[in-house]
């Protein structure tokens, strides 16, 4: 994947202390990887009131364990309670919020004013951060929420750098913004496609990702169509399911041939790695990565790269240089083509995906380093995906570990040679070419 173009923000700039790097954590294991690989804070979902009902999500006991783990690294844990509640959703919310407070959660991310007000009253130790679901885009709206007592606003993804600068100029409040991950093809917090097509409420955690579906397109039917419709199109129409609403006697013209790719409405993913100076200097307080449903490999890779870029800039802003290897790493975790969202301009047709997505080079999370013996160069690897002698692999970690090698002999815990590591979470021993550390990851190119 080629590097993206380099637009430059020319508006007013603010210099900040190091911004927070906020990472997604779909379950307890992902939380630990996110923190270990450099996140200053993580956001998770509980069993209720969040928008990712299909994620593993956390029990209160898991939250407590996650908070304790994060605290060892000086990191915080936030919980998404960002549904738009119906009457039946409100029952039990006070008890739920108090339980979050008791678990040591630092803040909730909320959109519904009812949940916000209940939290302020019932769990005052919880900070309340305004969710991106509120589509907050201007400084007067931000000021409204500051006046309501909120210390942080998560801006809508449609906010530009110039608009963020105006917000920082007018309102003294923490600004959180998405800087990497999936974009919604609808307006932030306003999509009802899922509700309409599947009766799954996107604003109560049930989004079915309608914009990523493959669609057929039909030209509006015309009464006189029969005189100019080709025989091929007529046969295709008869074979295809009728679009709704279908008018009897009116020819519906399919716009796709059988060999054509179906239409989707999916947006390219956001990536602002190449624009770290602009993000910092415009005044964004928290850099948010999307992806509670993403893999451990995705979370660790993306967090690790942004951690390096942020730290490098803050160490020497005047001589900061974007490293090509950071872009290569991001591409190894990318699910879709990348762009800069709304930060510099309004996305157009080139920023959407109309054909089957061209995946970046896909890698599997193959193993996790559990132990390393400096004298022998042997590592104990916990298997996460099938690998075998002869496979080319990569090791990477949060402390700068990165090297490639070919897998040699692998053996079980009793020293018996194995033809492959094929069992989930199996512990195997193998010689590594360079030193590794606990929690370094091993990956391999798929296929």
Tab-separated table of N, CA, C and O in Angstrom, residues 20-24 34-35 38-43 74-78 152 286:
chain	number	residue	atom	x	y	z
A	20	UNK	N	-2.905	11.802	25.068
A	20	UNK	CA	-3.262	10.452	25.496
A	20	UNK	C	-3.461	9.566	24.262
A	20	UNK	O	-4.068	9.978	23.279
A	21	UNK	N	-2.967	8.349	24.328
A	21	UNK	CA	-3.228	7.356	23.286
A	21	UNK	C	-4.264	6.380	23.838
A	21	UNK	O	-3.998	5.642	24.787
A	22	UNK	N	-5.450	6.416	23.248
A	22	UNK	CA	-6.607	5.669	23.754
A	22	UNK	C	-6.914	4.510	22.815
A	22	UNK	O	-7.173	4.728	21.622
A	23	UNK	N	-6.894	3.300	23.335
A	23	UNK	CA	-7.001	2.105	22.501
A	23	UNK	C	-8.259	1.311	22.815
A	23	UNK	O	-8.776	1.348	23.939
A	24	UNK	N	-8.755	0.554	21.835
A	24	UNK	CA	-9.930	-0.290	22.058
A	24	UNK	C	-9.540	-1.599	22.730
A	24	UNK	O	-8.442	-2.114	22.535
A	34	UNK	N	-3.214	-4.085	24.646
A	34	UNK	CA	-3.246	-2.659	24.333
A	34	UNK	C	-2.382	-1.860	25.300
A	34	UNK	O	-1.591	-0.997	24.905
A	35	UNK	N	-2.515	-2.156	26.589
A	35	UNK	CA	-1.745	-1.440	27.602
A	35	UNK	C	-0.263	-1.788	27.493
A	35	UNK	O	0.606	-0.912	27.547
A	38	UNK	N	1.499	0.036	24.750
A	38	UNK	CA	1.707	1.477	24.810
A	38	UNK	C	0.506	2.368	24.996
A	38	UNK	O	0.647	3.595	24.982
A	39	UNK	N	-0.691	1.822	25.187
A	39	UNK	CA	-1.861	2.675	25.375
A	39	UNK	C	-1.822	3.357	26.739
A	39	UNK	O	-1.485	2.736	27.747
A	40	UNK	N	-2.183	4.639	26.749
A	40	UNK	CA	-2.308	5.377	28.012
A	40	UNK	C	-3.659	5.112	28.670
A	40	UNK	O	-3.821	5.307	29.876
A	41	UNK	N	-4.621	4.723	27.860
A	41	UNK	CA	-5.962	4.412	28.354
A	41	UNK	C	-6.610	3.459	27.367
A	41	UNK	O	-6.227	3.395	26.190
A	42	UNK	N	-7.585	2.716	27.848
A	42	UNK	CA	-8.344	1.817	26.982
A	42	UNK	C	-9.825	2.054	27.223
A	42	UNK	O	-10.233	2.467	28.310
A	43	UNK	N	-10.624	1.798	26.203
A	43	UNK	CA	-12.072	1.855	26.384
A	43	UNK	C	-12.656	0.484	26.096
A	43	UNK	O	-12.256	-0.206	25.157
A	74	UNK	N	0.277	2.664	34.680
A	74	UNK	CA	-0.154	4.054	34.720
A	74	UNK	C	-1.257	4.369	33.742
A	74	UNK	O	-1.432	5.530	33.334
A	75	UNK	N	-2.020	3.368	33.335
A	75	UNK	CA	-3.077	3.548	32.344
A	75	UNK	C	-4.458	3.544	32.995
A	75	UNK	O	-4.637	3.052	34.117
A	76	UNK	N	-5.440	4.078	32.276
A	76	UNK	CA	-6.814	4.171	32.765
A	76	UNK	C	-7.743	3.306	31.922
A	76	UNK	O	-7.418	2.954	30.787
A	77	UNK	N	-8.917	3.019	32.495
A	77	UNK	CA	-9.924	2.236	31.785
A	77	UNK	C	-11.226	3.031	31.727
A	77	UNK	O	-11.719	3.506	32.755
A	78	UNK	N	-11.764	3.199	30.526
A	78	UNK	CA	-13.054	3.860	30.308
A	78	UNK	C	-14.069	2.804	29.848
A	78	UNK	O	-13.699	1.812	29.215
A	152	UNK	N	-14.727	16.239	29.067
A	152	UNK	CA	-14.192	15.824	27.766
A	152	UNK	C	-15.321	15.568	26.778
A	152	UNK	O	-16.356	15.017	27.130
A	286	UNK	N	-6.718	13.617	23.259
A	286	UNK	CA	-6.741	12.160	23.283
A	286	UNK	C	-6.884	11.628	21.863
A	286	UNK	O	-7.821	11.984	21.148
